[in-house]
Amino acid sequence: MSPGTKIPIRTKAPKRFAVGLAVFYATVFSVTGTYLPFFTVWLKAIGIEAFWIAVIVAAPSITRFTILPFITAQAEQRHALRAALITTATLTALGFICLGLLRGPLAILVVFAITACAWTPLVPLTDGYALKAVARFGLNYGPLRLWGSTAFVVGALVSGVLADMIAPEHLIWVIAATAALGVFAAFGLQPLDAPGTRPAAPVRRVALLRNPTFLAIVVAAGLIQGSHAAYYTFGSIIWQNAGYGGKTIASLWVLGVLAEIVVFALSPRLTIAPSRMMLIGALCAVARWLITAQDPPLEILIVVQLLHGATFGLTQLGMMGLLVRHVPSHVIARAQGYFTACSGLAMSSAAMVSGALFARYGIAVYGLMAAMALSGAAVVLIWRRRLDAPPPSDQPHSSGVGG
């Protein structure tokens, strides 16, 4: 982020605080690292059809714009982010365990939807917890967040090895086991507020939704991140149909996340404006999905996967930088909830449409993803002057997000 007035740093971040947050980030994203590559493979292995797979996978995205904003708002109003993280991590682990006992598509949909109500708030609650630490202690978001991406890599590699060793119908237990680790890590999180801290004066929930700059941020980021829907839903199935084994599929996922990790690690040195980060991410996404739609050979696919560092990593950093710049710190978790709701709406809509298109047109579904990313780029360009404007004089910002 461009140099500017920084939030006053109250004290140096306790080492135990940073370590606990890094470990929890790792467990949260290790679940995603096992879920994304092989949850749909598990569904297919137990006989679930493509239509039902698309509907089931869309469930978390739907909860993001229904239940999730309520949970994040309540957790922040009550100054109970840590308690909310412990509760949601526990319910997530129990939900995945229950899924492993089911086989019918309707039963799986119902239980997974309930599980998603607890699972989907984990990332925005953790990001809100982290951004409060950015504001309070002057921490850098990128180096904290990279531990989540690193754990995603480890989770994907481990599940890839296991996918070649155990029957596909048992992959759900790998996901459940990693979710259980998150419960233990949640108890290691340190309280964010000092004892006796009084809540800030309440801010009307509707205030953020009436801010056009905030809406531009979440819509643009939602479209760009939502353009990953077909990749997250059918990427592994497409690669499996192309004849790639479990290790190759996992390695392709890992390549993308390794690029993401590099971006997060270098974020404190980046001098690119947050809006430009998002624009670069959007244009890279357009190129990525258009190339992927051509069913490229493995050599080209490897290079294309490295664009994930821009399509996800730069977009995420840009969005976080803009939120820290334009959103008061005491409602940052609520802002995270609204963003996740917006991206959830975009992701669920794209996932359900891509399910119908994939059944008929196959890999050409990536053309729709390119159009979504292009729309996100248009929003950034239209609102760029406002996005680049300095924060209000009564709202100092932190340079700790990167850029």
Coordinates of C-alpha atoms in Angstrom, one line a residue:
M1 CA 0.0 0.0 0.0
S2 CA 1.2 3.5 -0.7
P3 CA 2.9 5.2 2.3
G4 CA 0.6 7.1 4.5
T5 CA -0.6 7.7 7.9
K6 CA -0.4 4.6 10.0
I7 CA -2.6 3.3 12.7
P8 CA -0.9 4.0 16.0
I9 CA 0.8 0.8 17.2
R10 CA -0.2 0.1 20.8
T11 CA 2.5 -2.4 21.5
K12 CA 4.7 -5.1 19.8
A13 CA 2.7 -8.2 18.9
P14 CA 3.3 -11.0 21.4
K15 CA 5.1 -13.8 19.8
R16 CA 2.6 -16.3 21.1
F17 CA -0.2 -14.3 19.5
A18 CA 1.5 -14.4 16.1
V19 CA 2.4 -18.1 16.3
G20 CA -1.1 -19.1 17.4
L21 CA -2.7 -17.2 14.5
A22 CA -0.2 -18.7 12.0
V23 CA -1.0 -22.2 13.3
F24 CA -4.7 -21.6 13.1
Y25 CA -4.4 -20.2 9.6
A26 CA -2.5 -23.4 8.7
T27 CA -5.2 -25.7 10.0
V28 CA -8.1 -23.8 8.4
F29 CA -6.5 -23.9 5.0
S30 CA -5.3 -27.5 5.3
V31 CA -9.0 -28.4 5.3
T32 CA -9.4 -26.5 2.1
G33 CA -6.3 -28.2 0.7
T34 CA -7.8 -31.6 1.2
Y35 CA -11.4 -30.5 0.3
L36 CA -10.9 -28.7 -3.0
P37 CA -8.9 -31.4 -4.9
F38 CA -10.8 -34.4 -3.7
F39 CA -14.2 -33.7 -2.2
T40 CA -15.8 -33.8 -5.7
V41 CA -13.8 -37.0 -6.4
W42 CA -15.3 -38.5 -3.3
L43 CA -18.8 -37.5 -4.3
K44 CA -18.3 -39.1 -7.8
A45 CA -16.8 -42.3 -6.2
I46 CA -19.9 -42.9 -4.1
G47 CA -22.1 -42.5 -7.1
I48 CA -23.3 -38.8 -7.0
E49 CA -24.1 -37.5 -10.5
A50 CA -22.7 -34.3 -12.0
F51 CA -25.8 -32.2 -11.4
W52 CA -26.0 -33.1 -7.7
I53 CA -22.2 -32.6 -7.3
A54 CA -22.7 -29.0 -8.6
V55 CA -25.6 -28.4 -6.2
I56 CA -23.8 -29.9 -3.2
V57 CA -20.6 -27.9 -3.8
A58 CA -22.6 -24.7 -4.2
A59 CA -24.0 -25.1 -0.6
P60 CA -21.0 -23.3 1.1
S61 CA -21.3 -20.4 -1.3
I62 CA -25.0 -20.0 -0.5
T63 CA -24.3 -20.0 3.2
R64 CA -21.8 -17.2 2.6
F65 CA -24.5 -14.7 1.7
T66 CA -27.1 -15.9 4.1
I67 CA -25.8 -17.2 7.5
L68 CA -22.2 -16.0 7.4
P69 CA -22.8 -12.2 7.5
F70 CA -25.0 -12.7 10.6
I71 CA -22.3 -14.8 12.4
T72 CA -19.4 -12.4 11.6
A73 CA -21.5 -9.3 12.7
Q74 CA -22.6 -11.0 16.0
A75 CA -19.1 -12.1 16.8
E76 CA -17.7 -8.6 16.3
Q77 CA -20.5 -6.9 18.2
R78 CA -19.9 -9.2 21.2
H79 CA -16.1 -8.9 20.9
A80 CA -16.1 -12.7 20.7
L81 CA -14.0 -13.5 17.6
R82 CA -11.9 -16.1 19.4
A83 CA -15.0 -17.9 20.9
A84 CA -16.7 -17.8 17.5
L85 CA -13.6 -19.4 15.9
I86 CA -13.5 -22.2 18.5
T87 CA -17.2 -22.9 18.0
T88 CA -17.2 -22.9 14.3
A89 CA -14.0 -25.1 14.0
T90 CA -15.6 -27.7 16.3
L91 CA -18.9 -27.8 14.4
T92 CA -17.0 -28.0 11.1
A93 CA -15.1 -31.1 12.2
L94 CA -18.3 -32.8 13.5
G95 CA -20.0 -32.0 10.2
F96 CA -17.4 -33.7 8.0
I97 CA -17.4 -36.7 10.2
C98 CA -21.2 -37.0 9.7
L99 CA -20.8 -36.7 6.0
G100 CA -18.5 -39.7 5.9
L101 CA -21.4 -41.8 7.1
L102 CA -23.8 -40.8 4.3
R103 CA -24.3 -41.9 0.7
G104 CA -27.6 -40.4 -0.6
P105 CA -27.3 -37.1 -2.5
L106 CA -30.1 -35.3 -0.7
A107 CA -28.9 -36.4 2.8
I108 CA -25.3 -35.2 1.9
L109 CA -26.7 -31.9 0.6
V110 CA -28.6 -31.2 3.9
V111 CA -25.7 -32.2 6.2
F112 CA -23.1 -30.4 4.1
A113 CA -25.3 -27.2 4.0
I114 CA -25.5 -27.3 7.8
T115 CA -21.8 -28.0 8.1
A116 CA -21.1 -25.1 5.7
C117 CA -22.9 -22.7 8.1
A118 CA -20.1 -23.3 10.5
W119 CA -17.3 -23.8 8.0
T120 CA -17.7 -20.8 5.8
P121 CA -17.4 -18.2 8.6
L122 CA -13.9 -19.6 9.6
V123 CA -11.9 -17.7 6.9
P124 CA -13.6 -14.3 7.2
L125 CA -13.5 -14.5 11.0
T126 CA -9.8 -15.4 10.9
D127 CA -9.1 -12.7 8.4
G128 CA -11.0 -10.2 10.6
Y129 CA -9.0 -11.4 13.6
A130 CA -5.8 -10.9 11.6
L131 CA -6.7 -7.5 10.2
K132 CA -7.4 -6.3 13.7
A133 CA -3.9 -7.4 14.6
V134 CA -2.6 -5.6 11.5
A135 CA -4.3 -2.4 12.8
R136 CA -3.3 -2.9 16.5
F137 CA 0.2 -4.3 16.3
G138 CA 1.4 -3.1 12.8
L139 CA 1.7 -6.7 11.6
N140 CA 1.9 -7.6 7.9
Y141 CA -1.1 -9.6 6.6
G142 CA 0.8 -11.4 3.8
P143 CA 3.4 -13.2 5.9
L144 CA 0.6 -14.3 8.3
R145 CA -1.7 -15.5 5.6
L146 CA 1.1 -17.4 3.7
W147 CA 1.0 -20.1 6.5
G148 CA -2.5 -20.9 5.4
S149 CA -1.4 -21.3 1.8
T150 CA 1.6 -23.4 2.9
A151 CA -0.8 -25.7 4.8
F152 CA -3.0 -25.9 1.7
V153 CA 0.0 -27.2 -0.2
V154 CA 0.8 -29.8 2.4
G155 CA -2.9 -30.9 2.6
A156 CA -3.1 -31.2 -1.1
L157 CA 0.1 -33.2 -1.4
V158 CA -0.8 -35.6 1.5
S159 CA -4.3 -36.1 0.1
G160 CA -2.8 -36.7 -3.4
V161 CA -0.5 -39.4 -2.0
L162 CA -3.4 -40.9 -0.1
A163 CA -5.7 -40.8 -3.2
D164 CA -3.3 -43.2 -4.9
M165 CA -3.2 -45.5 -1.8
I166 CA -6.8 -45.7 -0.6
A167 CA -10.2 -46.0 -2.3
P168 CA -11.7 -42.7 -3.4
E169 CA -14.8 -43.4 -1.3
H170 CA -12.7 -43.0 1.9
L171 CA -11.2 -39.6 1.0
I172 CA -13.8 -37.9 3.1
W173 CA -12.0 -39.1 6.3
V174 CA -8.8 -37.3 5.3
I175 CA -10.9 -34.0 5.2
A176 CA -12.5 -34.8 8.5
A177 CA -9.1 -35.5 10.2
T178 CA -7.7 -32.2 9.1
A179 CA -10.8 -30.4 10.3
A180 CA -10.3 -32.0 13.7
L181 CA -6.8 -30.5 13.9
G182 CA -8.4 -27.1 13.6
V183 CA -10.3 -27.6 16.8
F184 CA -7.1 -28.0 18.8
A185 CA -5.5 -25.0 17.1
A186 CA -8.5 -22.8 17.8
F187 CA -7.9 -23.2 21.5
G188 CA -4.3 -21.9 21.0
L189 CA -5.6 -18.5 19.7
Q190 CA -4.9 -15.6 22.1
P191 CA -7.6 -13.1 23.1
L192 CA -7.4 -10.0 20.8
D193 CA -8.8 -7.5 23.3
A194 CA -7.1 -6.7 26.6
P195 CA -9.1 -7.5 29.7
G196 CA -11.6 -4.8 30.5
T197 CA -11.7 -3.4 27.0
R198 CA -15.0 -1.8 26.4
P199 CA -16.7 -2.2 23.0
A200 CA -16.6 0.7 20.6
A201 CA -19.7 2.6 20.0
P202 CA -22.0 0.5 17.7
V203 CA -22.0 1.3 14.0
R204 CA -25.2 0.7 12.1
R205 CA -24.9 -2.4 10.0
V206 CA -26.4 -0.7 7.0
A207 CA -23.6 2.0 7.0
L208 CA -21.1 -0.2 5.0
L209 CA -23.8 -1.2 2.5
R210 CA -24.5 2.4 1.8
N211 CA -20.8 3.2 1.0
P212 CA -20.3 3.0 -2.8
T213 CA -16.6 2.6 -2.4
F214 CA -17.0 -0.4 -0.2
L215 CA -19.5 -1.9 -2.5
A216 CA -17.2 -1.5 -5.4
I217 CA -14.4 -3.3 -3.5
V218 CA -16.6 -6.3 -2.6
V219 CA -18.3 -6.6 -6.0
A220 CA -15.0 -6.4 -8.0
A221 CA -13.3 -8.9 -5.7
G222 CA -16.4 -11.1 -5.6
L223 CA -16.4 -11.3 -9.4
I224 CA -12.7 -12.0 -9.7
Q225 CA -12.6 -14.6 -7.0
G226 CA -16.0 -16.0 -8.1
S227 CA -14.4 -16.7 -11.5
H228 CA -12.6 -19.6 -9.9
A229 CA -15.9 -21.5 -9.5
A230 CA -15.5 -23.9 -12.4
Y231 CA -11.9 -24.5 -11.4
Y232 CA -12.8 -25.3 -7.8
T233 CA -15.8 -27.5 -8.8
F234 CA -14.7 -29.4 -11.9
G235 CA -10.9 -28.9 -12.1
S236 CA -10.0 -32.2 -10.6
I237 CA -12.6 -34.1 -12.5
I238 CA -11.5 -32.6 -15.8
W239 CA -7.9 -33.5 -15.0
Q240 CA -8.9 -37.0 -13.9
N241 CA -10.9 -37.5 -17.2
A242 CA -7.7 -36.4 -19.0
G243 CA -5.9 -39.3 -17.5
Y244 CA -3.9 -37.6 -14.8
G245 CA -3.4 -39.5 -11.5
G246 CA -3.9 -38.3 -8.0
K247 CA -0.3 -37.1 -7.5
T248 CA -0.4 -35.1 -10.7
I249 CA -3.7 -33.5 -9.8
A250 CA -2.5 -32.6 -6.4
S251 CA 0.7 -31.2 -7.9
L252 CA -1.2 -29.0 -10.2
W253 CA -3.2 -27.6 -7.3
V254 CA 0.1 -27.1 -5.3
L255 CA 1.8 -25.2 -8.2
G256 CA -0.9 -22.6 -8.1
V257 CA -0.7 -22.2 -4.3
L258 CA 3.1 -22.1 -4.3
A259 CA 2.8 -19.1 -6.6
E260 CA 0.3 -17.6 -4.1
I261 CA 2.7 -18.2 -1.2
V262 CA 5.5 -16.3 -3.1
V263 CA 3.1 -13.4 -3.6
F264 CA 2.1 -13.3 0.1
A265 CA 5.8 -13.6 1.2
L266 CA 6.8 -10.7 -1.0
S267 CA 3.8 -8.6 -0.1
P268 CA 5.7 -6.3 2.4
R269 CA 8.0 -5.3 -0.4
L270 CA 5.3 -4.6 -3.0
T271 CA 4.7 -1.0 -3.9
I272 CA 1.8 -1.6 -6.2
A273 CA -1.4 0.3 -5.3
P274 CA -4.2 -2.1 -4.0
S275 CA -6.5 -1.2 -6.9
R276 CA -3.8 -2.1 -9.4
M277 CA -3.2 -5.4 -7.7
M278 CA -6.9 -6.3 -8.2
L279 CA -6.8 -5.1 -11.8
I280 CA -3.7 -7.3 -12.6
G281 CA -5.4 -10.2 -10.8
A282 CA -8.5 -9.8 -12.9
L283 CA -6.7 -9.6 -16.3
C284 CA -4.5 -12.6 -15.4
A285 CA -7.7 -14.5 -14.6
V286 CA -9.2 -13.7 -18.0
A287 CA -6.0 -15.1 -19.6
R288 CA -5.9 -18.1 -17.3
W289 CA -9.5 -19.3 -18.0
L290 CA -9.3 -18.6 -21.7
I291 CA -6.2 -20.7 -22.0
T292 CA -7.5 -23.5 -19.7
A293 CA -10.7 -23.7 -21.9
Q294 CA -8.5 -24.8 -24.8
D295 CA -7.6 -28.1 -22.9
P296 CA -3.8 -27.3 -23.0
P297 CA -1.2 -30.0 -22.6
L298 CA 0.4 -30.6 -19.2
E299 CA 3.4 -28.4 -20.0
I300 CA 1.3 -25.3 -20.7
L301 CA -1.1 -26.2 -17.9
I302 CA 1.8 -26.1 -15.4
V303 CA 2.6 -22.5 -16.5
V304 CA -1.1 -21.5 -16.4
Q305 CA -1.4 -22.8 -12.9
L306 CA 1.3 -20.4 -11.8
L307 CA -1.1 -17.5 -12.6
H308 CA -3.0 -18.4 -9.5
G309 CA -0.5 -16.2 -7.6
A310 CA -2.0 -13.3 -9.5
T311 CA -5.6 -14.4 -9.9
F312 CA -6.1 -15.2 -6.3
G313 CA -3.0 -13.8 -4.4
L314 CA -2.8 -10.3 -5.8
T315 CA -6.6 -10.0 -5.8
Q316 CA -6.7 -11.0 -2.1
L317 CA -3.9 -8.6 -1.2
G318 CA -5.5 -5.8 -3.1
M319 CA -8.9 -6.3 -1.6
M320 CA -7.4 -6.5 2.0
G321 CA -5.4 -3.3 1.4
L322 CA -8.5 -1.5 0.2
L323 CA -10.6 -2.7 3.2
V324 CA -7.9 -1.5 5.7
R325 CA -7.8 1.8 3.8
H326 CA -11.6 2.4 3.6
V327 CA -13.2 0.5 6.5
P328 CA -12.9 1.5 10.2
S329 CA -11.0 -1.2 12.1
H330 CA -13.8 -1.8 14.6
V331 CA -16.1 -3.1 11.8
I332 CA -13.5 -4.9 9.8
A333 CA -14.8 -8.4 10.6
R334 CA -18.3 -7.4 9.5
A335 CA -16.8 -6.0 6.3
Q336 CA -15.1 -9.4 5.8
G337 CA -18.5 -11.0 6.2
Y338 CA -20.1 -8.8 3.6
F339 CA -17.3 -9.5 1.1
T340 CA -17.6 -13.2 1.7
A341 CA -21.3 -13.0 1.2
C342 CA -20.8 -11.2 -2.1
S343 CA -18.2 -13.7 -3.3
G344 CA -20.4 -16.5 -2.1
L345 CA -23.3 -15.2 -4.2
A346 CA -21.0 -15.0 -7.2
M347 CA -19.4 -18.4 -6.5
S348 CA -22.6 -20.3 -5.9
S349 CA -24.3 -18.8 -9.0
A350 CA -21.3 -19.6 -11.1
A351 CA -21.0 -23.1 -9.7
M352 CA -24.6 -24.0 -10.4
V353 CA -24.5 -22.5 -13.9
S354 CA -21.2 -24.2 -14.6
G355 CA -22.6 -27.5 -13.5
A356 CA -25.3 -27.3 -16.3
L357 CA -22.8 -26.0 -18.8
F358 CA -20.1 -28.6 -17.9
A359 CA -22.6 -31.4 -18.4
R360 CA -23.3 -30.1 -22.0
Y361 CA -20.1 -28.4 -23.1
G362 CA -17.4 -29.8 -20.9
I363 CA -14.2 -27.7 -20.5
A364 CA -15.6 -24.8 -22.5
V365 CA -17.3 -23.7 -19.2
Y366 CA -14.1 -21.8 -18.5
G367 CA -15.3 -19.2 -21.0
L368 CA -17.9 -18.1 -18.5
M369 CA -15.2 -17.7 -15.8
A370 CA -13.2 -15.5 -18.1
A371 CA -16.3 -13.2 -18.6
M372 CA -16.7 -12.9 -14.8
A373 CA -13.1 -11.9 -14.3
L374 CA -13.4 -9.3 -17.1
S375 CA -16.4 -7.9 -15.4
G376 CA -14.4 -7.6 -12.1
A377 CA -11.7 -5.7 -14.0
A378 CA -14.3 -3.3 -15.4
V379 CA -15.6 -2.5 -11.9
V380 CA -12.0 -1.7 -10.7
L381 CA -11.4 0.5 -13.7
I382 CA -14.6 2.4 -13.3
W383 CA -14.1 3.0 -9.6
R384 CA -10.3 3.3 -9.5
R385 CA -10.2 7.0 -8.7
R386 CA -12.3 6.5 -5.6
L387 CA -10.4 3.3 -4.6
D388 CA -7.1 5.1 -4.8
A389 CA -8.3 8.1 -2.8
P390 CA -6.8 8.5 0.7
P391 CA -8.9 7.4 3.7
P392 CA -10.9 10.0 5.6
S393 CA -8.8 12.1 8.0
D394 CA -10.5 10.5 11.0
Q395 CA -9.7 7.0 9.7
P396 CA -6.0 6.3 9.7
H397 CA -4.8 3.2 7.9
S398 CA -2.1 0.6 8.1
S399 CA 0.6 -0.3 5.6
G400 CA 0.8 -3.7 7.0
V401 CA -1.3 -5.5 4.3
G402 CA 1.4 -5.1 1.7
G403 CA 1.8 -2.9 -1.3

